PDB file of C-alpha atoms and ligand atoms in Angstrom:
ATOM      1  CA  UNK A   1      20.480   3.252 -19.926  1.00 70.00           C
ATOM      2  CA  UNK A   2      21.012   6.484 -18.894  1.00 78.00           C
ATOM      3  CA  UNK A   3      23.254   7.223 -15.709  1.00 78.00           C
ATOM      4  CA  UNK A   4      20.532   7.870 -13.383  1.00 72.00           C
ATOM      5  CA  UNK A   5      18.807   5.045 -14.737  1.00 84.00           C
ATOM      6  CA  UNK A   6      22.139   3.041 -13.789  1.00 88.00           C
ATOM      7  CA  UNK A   7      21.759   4.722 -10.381  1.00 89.00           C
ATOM      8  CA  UNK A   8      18.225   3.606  -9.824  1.00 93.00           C
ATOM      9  CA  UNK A   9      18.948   0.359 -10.893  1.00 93.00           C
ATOM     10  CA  UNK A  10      21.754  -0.353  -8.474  1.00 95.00           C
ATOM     11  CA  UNK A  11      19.646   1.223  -5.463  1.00 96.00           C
ATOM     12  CA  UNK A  12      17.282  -0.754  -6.097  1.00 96.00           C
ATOM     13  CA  UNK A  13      19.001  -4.078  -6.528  1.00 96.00           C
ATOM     14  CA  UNK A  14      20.755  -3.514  -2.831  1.00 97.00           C
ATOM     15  CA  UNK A  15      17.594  -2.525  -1.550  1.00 98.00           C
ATOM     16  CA  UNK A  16      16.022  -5.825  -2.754  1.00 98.00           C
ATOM     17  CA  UNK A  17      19.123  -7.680  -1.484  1.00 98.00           C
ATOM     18  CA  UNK A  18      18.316  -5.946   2.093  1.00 98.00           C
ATOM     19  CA  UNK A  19      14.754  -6.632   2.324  1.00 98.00           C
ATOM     20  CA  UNK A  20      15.312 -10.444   1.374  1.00 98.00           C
ATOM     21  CA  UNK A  21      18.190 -10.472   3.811  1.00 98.00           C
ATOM     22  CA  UNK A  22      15.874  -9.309   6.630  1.00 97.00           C
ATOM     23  CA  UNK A  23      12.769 -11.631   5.088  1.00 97.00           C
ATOM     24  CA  UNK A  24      11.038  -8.716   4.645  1.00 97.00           C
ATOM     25  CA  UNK A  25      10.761  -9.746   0.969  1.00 98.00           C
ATOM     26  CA  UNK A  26      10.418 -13.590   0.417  1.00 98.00           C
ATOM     27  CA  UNK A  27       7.618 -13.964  -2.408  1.00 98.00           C
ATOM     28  CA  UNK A  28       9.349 -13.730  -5.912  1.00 97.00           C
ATOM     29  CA  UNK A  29       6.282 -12.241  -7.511  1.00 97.00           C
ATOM     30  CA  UNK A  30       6.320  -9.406  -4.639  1.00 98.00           C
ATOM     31  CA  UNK A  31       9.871  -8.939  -5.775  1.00 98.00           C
ATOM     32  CA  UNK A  32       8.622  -8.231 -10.021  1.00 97.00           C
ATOM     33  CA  UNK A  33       6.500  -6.020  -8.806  1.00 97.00           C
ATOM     34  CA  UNK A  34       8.949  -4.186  -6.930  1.00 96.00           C
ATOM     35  CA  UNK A  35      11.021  -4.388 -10.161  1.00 95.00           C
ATOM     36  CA  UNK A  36       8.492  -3.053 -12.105  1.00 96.00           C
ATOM     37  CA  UNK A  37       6.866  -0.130 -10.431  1.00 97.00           C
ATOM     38  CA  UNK A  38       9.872   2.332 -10.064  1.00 96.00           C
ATOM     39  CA  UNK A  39       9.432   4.119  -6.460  1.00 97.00           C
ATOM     40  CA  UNK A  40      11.479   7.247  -8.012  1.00 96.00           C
ATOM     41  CA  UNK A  41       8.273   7.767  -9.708  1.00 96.00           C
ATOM     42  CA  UNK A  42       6.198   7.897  -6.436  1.00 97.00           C
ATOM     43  CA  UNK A  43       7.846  10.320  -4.260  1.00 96.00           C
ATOM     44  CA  UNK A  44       8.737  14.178  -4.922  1.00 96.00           C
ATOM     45  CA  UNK A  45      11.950  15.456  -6.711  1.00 94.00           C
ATOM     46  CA  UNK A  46      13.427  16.610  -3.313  1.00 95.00           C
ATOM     47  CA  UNK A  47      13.139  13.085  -1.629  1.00 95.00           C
ATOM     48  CA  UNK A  48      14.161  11.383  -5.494  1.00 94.00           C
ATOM     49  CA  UNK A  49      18.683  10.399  -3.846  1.00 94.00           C
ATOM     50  CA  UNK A  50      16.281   8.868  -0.639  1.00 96.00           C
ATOM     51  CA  UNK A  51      13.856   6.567  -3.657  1.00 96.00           C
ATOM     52  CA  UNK A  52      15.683   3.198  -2.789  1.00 97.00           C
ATOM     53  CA  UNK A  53      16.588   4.117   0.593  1.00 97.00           C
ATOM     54  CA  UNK A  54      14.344   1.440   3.038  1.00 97.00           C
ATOM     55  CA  UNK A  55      12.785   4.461   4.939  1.00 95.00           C
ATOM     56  CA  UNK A  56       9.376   6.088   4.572  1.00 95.00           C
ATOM     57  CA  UNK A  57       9.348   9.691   2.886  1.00 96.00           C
ATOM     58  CA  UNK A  58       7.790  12.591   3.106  1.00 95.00           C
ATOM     59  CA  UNK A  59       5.097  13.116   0.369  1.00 95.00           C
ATOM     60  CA  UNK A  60       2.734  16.250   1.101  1.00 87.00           C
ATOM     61  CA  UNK A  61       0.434  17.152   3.648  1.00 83.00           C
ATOM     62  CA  UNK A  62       2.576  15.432   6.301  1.00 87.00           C
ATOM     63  CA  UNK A  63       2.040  12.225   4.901  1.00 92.00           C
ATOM     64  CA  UNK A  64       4.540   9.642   3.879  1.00 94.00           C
ATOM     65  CA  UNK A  65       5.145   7.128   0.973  1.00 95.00           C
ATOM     66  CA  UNK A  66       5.075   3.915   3.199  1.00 95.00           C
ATOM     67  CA  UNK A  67       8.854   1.698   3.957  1.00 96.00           C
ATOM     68  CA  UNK A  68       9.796  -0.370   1.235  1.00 98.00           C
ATOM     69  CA  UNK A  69       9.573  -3.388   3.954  1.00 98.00           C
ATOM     70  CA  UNK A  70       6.764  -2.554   5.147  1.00 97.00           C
ATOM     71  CA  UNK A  71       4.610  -2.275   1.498  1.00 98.00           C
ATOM     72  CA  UNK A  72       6.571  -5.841   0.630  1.00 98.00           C
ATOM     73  CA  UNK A  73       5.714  -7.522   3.898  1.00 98.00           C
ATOM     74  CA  UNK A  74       2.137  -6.233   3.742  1.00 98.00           C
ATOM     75  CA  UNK A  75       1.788  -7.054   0.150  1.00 98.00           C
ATOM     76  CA  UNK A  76       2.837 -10.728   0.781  1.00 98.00           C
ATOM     77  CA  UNK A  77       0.253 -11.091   3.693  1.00 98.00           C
ATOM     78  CA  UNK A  78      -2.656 -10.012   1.273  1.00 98.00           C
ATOM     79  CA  UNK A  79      -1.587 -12.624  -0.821  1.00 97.00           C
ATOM     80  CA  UNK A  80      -3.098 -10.951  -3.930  1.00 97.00           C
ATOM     81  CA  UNK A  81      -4.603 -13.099  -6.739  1.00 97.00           C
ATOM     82  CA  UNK A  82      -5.415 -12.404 -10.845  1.00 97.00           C
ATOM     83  CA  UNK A  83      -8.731 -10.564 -11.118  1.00 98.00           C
ATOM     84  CA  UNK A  84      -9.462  -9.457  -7.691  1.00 98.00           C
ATOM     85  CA  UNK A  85     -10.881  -6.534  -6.799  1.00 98.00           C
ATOM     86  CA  UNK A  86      -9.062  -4.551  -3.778  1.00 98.00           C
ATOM     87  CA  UNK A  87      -9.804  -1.709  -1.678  1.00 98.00           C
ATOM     88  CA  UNK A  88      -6.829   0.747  -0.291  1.00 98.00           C
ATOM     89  CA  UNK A  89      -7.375   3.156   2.309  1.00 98.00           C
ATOM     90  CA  UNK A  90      -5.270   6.215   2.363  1.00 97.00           C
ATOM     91  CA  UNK A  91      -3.434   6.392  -1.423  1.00 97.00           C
ATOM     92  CA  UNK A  92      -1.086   8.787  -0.493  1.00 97.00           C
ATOM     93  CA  UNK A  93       1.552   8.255  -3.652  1.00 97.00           C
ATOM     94  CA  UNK A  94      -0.001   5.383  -5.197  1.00 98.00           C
ATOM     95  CA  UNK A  95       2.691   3.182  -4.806  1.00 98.00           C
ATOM     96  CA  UNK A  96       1.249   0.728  -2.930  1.00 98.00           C
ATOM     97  CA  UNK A  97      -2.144   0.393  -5.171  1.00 98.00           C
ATOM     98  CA  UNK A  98       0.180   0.488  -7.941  1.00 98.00           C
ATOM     99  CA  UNK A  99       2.121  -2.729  -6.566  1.00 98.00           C
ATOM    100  CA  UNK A 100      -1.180  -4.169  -5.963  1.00 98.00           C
ATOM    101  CA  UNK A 101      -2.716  -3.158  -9.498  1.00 98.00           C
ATOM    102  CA  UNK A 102       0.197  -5.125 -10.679  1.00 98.00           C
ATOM    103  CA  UNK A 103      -0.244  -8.299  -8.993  1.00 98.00           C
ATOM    104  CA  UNK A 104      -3.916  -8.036  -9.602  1.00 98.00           C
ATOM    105  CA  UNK A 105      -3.408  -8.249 -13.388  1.00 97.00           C
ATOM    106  CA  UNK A 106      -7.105  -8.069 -15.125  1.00 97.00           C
ATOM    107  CA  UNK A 107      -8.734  -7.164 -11.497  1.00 98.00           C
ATOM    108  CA  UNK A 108      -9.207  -3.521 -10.115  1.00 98.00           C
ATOM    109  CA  UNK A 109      -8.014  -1.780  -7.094  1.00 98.00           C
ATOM    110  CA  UNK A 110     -10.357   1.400  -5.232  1.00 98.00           C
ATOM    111  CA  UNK A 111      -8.092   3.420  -3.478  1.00 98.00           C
ATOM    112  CA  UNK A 112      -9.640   6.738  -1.218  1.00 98.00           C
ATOM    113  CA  UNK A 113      -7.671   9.530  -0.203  1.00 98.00           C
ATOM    114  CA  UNK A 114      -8.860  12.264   2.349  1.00 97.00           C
ATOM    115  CA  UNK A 115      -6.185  15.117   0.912  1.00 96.00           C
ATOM    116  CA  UNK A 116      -7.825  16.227  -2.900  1.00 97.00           C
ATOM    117  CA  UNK A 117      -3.660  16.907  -3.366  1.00 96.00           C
ATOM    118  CA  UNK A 118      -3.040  13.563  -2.934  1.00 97.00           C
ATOM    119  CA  UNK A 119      -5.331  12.486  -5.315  1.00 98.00           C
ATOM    120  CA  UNK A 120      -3.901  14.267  -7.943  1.00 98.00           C
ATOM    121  CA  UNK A 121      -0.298  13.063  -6.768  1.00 97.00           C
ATOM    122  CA  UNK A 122      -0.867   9.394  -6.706  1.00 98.00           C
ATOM    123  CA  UNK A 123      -3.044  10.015 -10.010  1.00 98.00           C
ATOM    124  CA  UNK A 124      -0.631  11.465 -11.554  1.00 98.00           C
ATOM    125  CA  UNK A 125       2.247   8.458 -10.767  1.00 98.00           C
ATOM    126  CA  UNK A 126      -0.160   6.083 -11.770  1.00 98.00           C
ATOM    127  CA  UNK A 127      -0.529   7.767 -15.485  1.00 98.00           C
ATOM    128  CA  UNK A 128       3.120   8.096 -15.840  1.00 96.00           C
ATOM    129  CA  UNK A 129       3.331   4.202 -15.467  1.00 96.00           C
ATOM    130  CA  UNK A 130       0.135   3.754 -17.840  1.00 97.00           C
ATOM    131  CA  UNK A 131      -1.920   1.985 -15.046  1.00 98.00           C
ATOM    132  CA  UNK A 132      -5.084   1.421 -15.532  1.00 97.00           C
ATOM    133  CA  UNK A 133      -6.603  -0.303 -13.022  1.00 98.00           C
ATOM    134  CA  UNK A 134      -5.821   1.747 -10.172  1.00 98.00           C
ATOM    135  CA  UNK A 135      -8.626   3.862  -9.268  1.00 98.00           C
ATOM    136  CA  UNK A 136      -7.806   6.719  -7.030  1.00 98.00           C
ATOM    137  CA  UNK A 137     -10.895   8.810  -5.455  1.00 98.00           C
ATOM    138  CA  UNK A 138     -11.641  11.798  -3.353  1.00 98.00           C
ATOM    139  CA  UNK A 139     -13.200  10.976   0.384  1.00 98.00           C
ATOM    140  CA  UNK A 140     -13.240   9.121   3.939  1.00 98.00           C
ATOM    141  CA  UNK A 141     -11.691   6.035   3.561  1.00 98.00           C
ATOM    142  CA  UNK A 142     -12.833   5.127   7.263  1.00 98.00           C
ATOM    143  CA  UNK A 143     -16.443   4.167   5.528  1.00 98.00           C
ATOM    144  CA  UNK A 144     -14.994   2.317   2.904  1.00 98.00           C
ATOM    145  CA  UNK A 145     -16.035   2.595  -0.799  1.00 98.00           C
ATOM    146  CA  UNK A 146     -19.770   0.708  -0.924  1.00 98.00           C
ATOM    147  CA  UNK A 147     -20.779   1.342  -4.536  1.00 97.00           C
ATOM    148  CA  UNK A 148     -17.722  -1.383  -5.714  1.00 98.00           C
ATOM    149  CA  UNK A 149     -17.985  -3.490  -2.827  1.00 98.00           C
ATOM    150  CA  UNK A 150     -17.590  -6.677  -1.493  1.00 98.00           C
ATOM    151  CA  UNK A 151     -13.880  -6.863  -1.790  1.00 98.00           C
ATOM    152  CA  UNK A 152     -11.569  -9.459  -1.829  1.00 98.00           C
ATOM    153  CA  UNK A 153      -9.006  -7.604  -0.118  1.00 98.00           C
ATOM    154  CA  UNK A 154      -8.900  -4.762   1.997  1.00 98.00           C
ATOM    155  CA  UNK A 155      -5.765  -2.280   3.158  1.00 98.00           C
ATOM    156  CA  UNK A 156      -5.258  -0.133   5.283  1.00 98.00           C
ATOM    157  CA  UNK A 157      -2.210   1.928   5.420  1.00 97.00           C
ATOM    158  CA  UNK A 158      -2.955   4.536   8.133  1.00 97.00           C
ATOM    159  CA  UNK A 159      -2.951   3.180  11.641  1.00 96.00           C
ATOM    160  CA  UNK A 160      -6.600   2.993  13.439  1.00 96.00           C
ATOM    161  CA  UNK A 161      -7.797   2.272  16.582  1.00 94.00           C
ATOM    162  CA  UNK A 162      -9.649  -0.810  15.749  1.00 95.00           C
ATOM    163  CA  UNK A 163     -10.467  -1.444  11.968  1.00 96.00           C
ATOM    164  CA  UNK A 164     -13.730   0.292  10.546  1.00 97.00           C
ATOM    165  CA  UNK A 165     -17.037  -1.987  10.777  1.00 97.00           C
ATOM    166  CA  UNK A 166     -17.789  -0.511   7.353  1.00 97.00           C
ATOM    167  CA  UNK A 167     -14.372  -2.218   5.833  1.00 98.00           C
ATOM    168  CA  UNK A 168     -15.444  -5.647   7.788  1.00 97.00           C
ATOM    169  CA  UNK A 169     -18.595  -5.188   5.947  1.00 97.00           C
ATOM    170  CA  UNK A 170     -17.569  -4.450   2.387  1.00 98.00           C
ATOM    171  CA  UNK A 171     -15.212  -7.550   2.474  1.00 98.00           C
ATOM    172  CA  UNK A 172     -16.383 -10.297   0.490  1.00 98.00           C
ATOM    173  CA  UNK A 173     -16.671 -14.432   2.241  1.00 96.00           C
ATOM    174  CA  UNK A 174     -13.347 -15.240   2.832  1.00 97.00           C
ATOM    175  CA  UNK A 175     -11.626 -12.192   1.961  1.00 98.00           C
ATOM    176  CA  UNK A 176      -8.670 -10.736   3.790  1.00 98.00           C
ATOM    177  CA  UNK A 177      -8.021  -7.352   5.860  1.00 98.00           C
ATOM    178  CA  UNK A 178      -4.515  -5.681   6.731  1.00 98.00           C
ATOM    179  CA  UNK A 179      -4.707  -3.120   8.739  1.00 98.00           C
ATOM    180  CA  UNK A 180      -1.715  -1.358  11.245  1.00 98.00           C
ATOM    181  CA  UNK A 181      -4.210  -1.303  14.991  1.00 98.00           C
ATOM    182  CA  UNK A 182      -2.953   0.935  17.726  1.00 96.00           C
ATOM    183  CA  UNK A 183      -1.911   4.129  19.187  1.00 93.00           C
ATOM    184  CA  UNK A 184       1.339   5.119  18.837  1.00 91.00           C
ATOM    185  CA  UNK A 185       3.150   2.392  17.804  1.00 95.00           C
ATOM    186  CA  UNK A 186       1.167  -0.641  15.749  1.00 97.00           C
ATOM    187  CA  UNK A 187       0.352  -4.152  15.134  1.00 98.00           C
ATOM    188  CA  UNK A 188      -0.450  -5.292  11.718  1.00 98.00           C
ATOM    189  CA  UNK A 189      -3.360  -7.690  11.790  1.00 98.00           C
ATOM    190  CA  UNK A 190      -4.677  -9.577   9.203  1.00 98.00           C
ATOM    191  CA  UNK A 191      -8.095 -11.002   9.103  1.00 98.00           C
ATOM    192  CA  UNK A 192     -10.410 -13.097   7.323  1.00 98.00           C
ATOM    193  CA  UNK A 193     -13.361 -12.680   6.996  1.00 97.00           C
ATOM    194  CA  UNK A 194     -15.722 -16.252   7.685  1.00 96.00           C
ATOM    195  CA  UNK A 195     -18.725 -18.031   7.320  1.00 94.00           C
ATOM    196  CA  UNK A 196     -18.227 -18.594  11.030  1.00 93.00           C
ATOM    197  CA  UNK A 197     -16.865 -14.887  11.803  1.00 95.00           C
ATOM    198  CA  UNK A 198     -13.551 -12.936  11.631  1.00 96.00           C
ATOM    199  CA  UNK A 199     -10.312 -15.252  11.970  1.00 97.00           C
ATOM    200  CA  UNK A 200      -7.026 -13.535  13.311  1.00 97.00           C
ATOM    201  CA  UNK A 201      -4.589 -15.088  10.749  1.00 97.00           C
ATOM    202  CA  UNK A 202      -1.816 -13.111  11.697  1.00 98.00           C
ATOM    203  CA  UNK A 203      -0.161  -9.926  14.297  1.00 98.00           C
ATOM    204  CA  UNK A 204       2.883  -8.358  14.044  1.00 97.00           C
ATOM    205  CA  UNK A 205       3.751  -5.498  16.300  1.00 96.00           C
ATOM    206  CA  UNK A 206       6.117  -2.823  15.634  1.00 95.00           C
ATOM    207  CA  UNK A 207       4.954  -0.580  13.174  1.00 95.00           C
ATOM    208  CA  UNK A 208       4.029   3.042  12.937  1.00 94.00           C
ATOM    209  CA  UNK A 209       1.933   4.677  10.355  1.00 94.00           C
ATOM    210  CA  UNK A 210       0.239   8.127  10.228  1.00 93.00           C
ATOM    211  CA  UNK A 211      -3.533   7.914  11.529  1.00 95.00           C
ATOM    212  CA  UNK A 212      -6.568   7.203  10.026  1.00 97.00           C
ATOM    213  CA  UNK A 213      -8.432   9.776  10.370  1.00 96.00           C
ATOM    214  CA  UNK A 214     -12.600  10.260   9.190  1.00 97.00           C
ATOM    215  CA  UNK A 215     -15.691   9.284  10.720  1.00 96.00           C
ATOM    216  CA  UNK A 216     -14.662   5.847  11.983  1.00 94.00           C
ATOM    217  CA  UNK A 217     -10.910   6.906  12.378  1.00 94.00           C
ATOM    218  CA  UNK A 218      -9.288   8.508  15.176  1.00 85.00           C
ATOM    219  CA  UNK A 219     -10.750  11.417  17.147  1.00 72.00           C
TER     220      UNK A 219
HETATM  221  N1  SAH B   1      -0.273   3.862   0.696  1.00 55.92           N
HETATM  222  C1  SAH B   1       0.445   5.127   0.617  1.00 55.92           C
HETATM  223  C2  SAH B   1       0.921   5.632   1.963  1.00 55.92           C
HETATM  224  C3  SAH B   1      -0.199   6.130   2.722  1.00 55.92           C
HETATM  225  S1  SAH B   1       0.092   7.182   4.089  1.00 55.92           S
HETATM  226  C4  SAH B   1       1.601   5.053  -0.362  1.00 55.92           C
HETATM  227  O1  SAH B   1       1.840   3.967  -0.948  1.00 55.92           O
HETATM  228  O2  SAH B   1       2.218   6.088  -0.605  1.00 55.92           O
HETATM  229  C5  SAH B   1      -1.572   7.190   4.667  1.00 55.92           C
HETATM  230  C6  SAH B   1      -2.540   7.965   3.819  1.00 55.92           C
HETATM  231  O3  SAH B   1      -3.825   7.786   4.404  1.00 55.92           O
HETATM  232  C7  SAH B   1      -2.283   9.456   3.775  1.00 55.92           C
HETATM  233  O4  SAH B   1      -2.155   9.864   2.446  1.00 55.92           O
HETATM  234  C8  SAH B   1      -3.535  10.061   4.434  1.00 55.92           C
HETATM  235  O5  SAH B   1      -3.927  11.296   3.856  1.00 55.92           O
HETATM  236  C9  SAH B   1      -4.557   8.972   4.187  1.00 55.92           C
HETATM  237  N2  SAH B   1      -5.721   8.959   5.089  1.00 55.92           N
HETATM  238  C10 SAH B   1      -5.766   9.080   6.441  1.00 55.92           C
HETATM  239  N3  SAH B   1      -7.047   8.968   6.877  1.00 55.92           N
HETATM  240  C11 SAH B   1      -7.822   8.768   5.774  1.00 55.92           C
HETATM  241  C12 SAH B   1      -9.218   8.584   5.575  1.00 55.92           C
HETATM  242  N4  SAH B   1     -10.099   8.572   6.563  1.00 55.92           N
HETATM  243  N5  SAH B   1      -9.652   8.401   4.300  1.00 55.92           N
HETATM  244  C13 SAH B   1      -8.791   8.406   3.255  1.00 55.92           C
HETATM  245  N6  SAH B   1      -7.467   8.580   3.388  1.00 55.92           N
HETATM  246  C14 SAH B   1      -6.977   8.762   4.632  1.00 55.92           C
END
């Protein structure tokens, strides 16, 4: 192991010790996946001391690489399954599809990004890790992705007003949507999605997230 291997390594074990401390991270398969997709390879070299650090960074574009917390916590509400097929708005590094594309094993996840530099930023992650099944593309995330839908999950990791009608529609029967709703500071909701409607299964408030912005995002 090299020494900033070593350095990782020990970042990362007190930052796992920290989010299970603060129940942020209770779900050991959250936890392998948090072992096995490397945040230093998600953000840029001037942020790379800050990798392990529970705080959101500064990507490009003014956008940030989401908490640590807050991609563990949201990843255990989704409460991914082998083979599904998941839709991410707002890719920004790729480190939260690539979480996801772990836990998802032989299934897929769609992520759409507004910024074409993001695109190439989380793409390029992704390939350093050899994953697959992540598929990053170019547009408004605020109308979803049709051509692979119905999904089984849905996130959303900008904060919008109220969640899109298109991403309601392009879940599948009884699939799940996260999404941060609010103005300046956020609740994450989760719903599911019924053969007698949408079901609230949980809120949390408390959160803050860059906005969702596109044709069903904010003004
Ligand atoms: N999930 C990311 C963090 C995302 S930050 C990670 O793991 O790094 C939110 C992202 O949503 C930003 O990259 C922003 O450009 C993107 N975004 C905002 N509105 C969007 C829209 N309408 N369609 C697609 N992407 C959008």
């Amino acid at each position: 192991m090299t020494k900033i291997e070593k350095k990782y390594r020990t970042a990362l074990n007190d930052l796992i010790i920290y989010l299970k401390n603060s129940k942020l991270l209770t779900d050991n398969r959250v936890e392998s996946a948090l072992k096995n997709i490397p945040r230093h390879e998600f953000v840029p070299e001037s942020e790379l001391d800050y990798a392990y650090y529970n705080e959101p960074l500064p990507i490009m574009k003014n956008q940030t690489i989401s908490q640590p917390g807050v991609v563990t916590r949201m990843t255990e509400w989704l409460d991914v399954k082998d083979g599904q097929k998941i839709l991410e708005v707002g890719a920004g590094s790729g480190w939260q599809s690539a979480i996801l594309s772990y836990l998802v094993g032989t299934g897929n996840v769609y992520s759409v990004e507004r910024h074409p530099k993001l695109v190439k930023f989380a793409q390029e992650n992704l390939k350093k890790l050899n994953i697959d099944n992540v598929h990053v593309i170019l547009g408004d995330g605020s109308i979803g992705y049709p051509k692979e839908s119905p999904y089984d999950r849905i996130i959303i990791t900008a904060a919008c007003t109220e969640i899109p009608l298109p991403l309601i529609e392009q879940l599948s029967e009884n699939g799940l949507i996260l999404a941060p709703v609010g103005d300046a500071s956020q609740s994450l909701v989760l719903l599911q999605k019924t053969s007698k409607g949408i079901v609230e299964i949980r809120n949390e408030s408390h959160y803050v997230f860059v906005p969702l912005v596109g044709k069903f995002g904010k003004k």
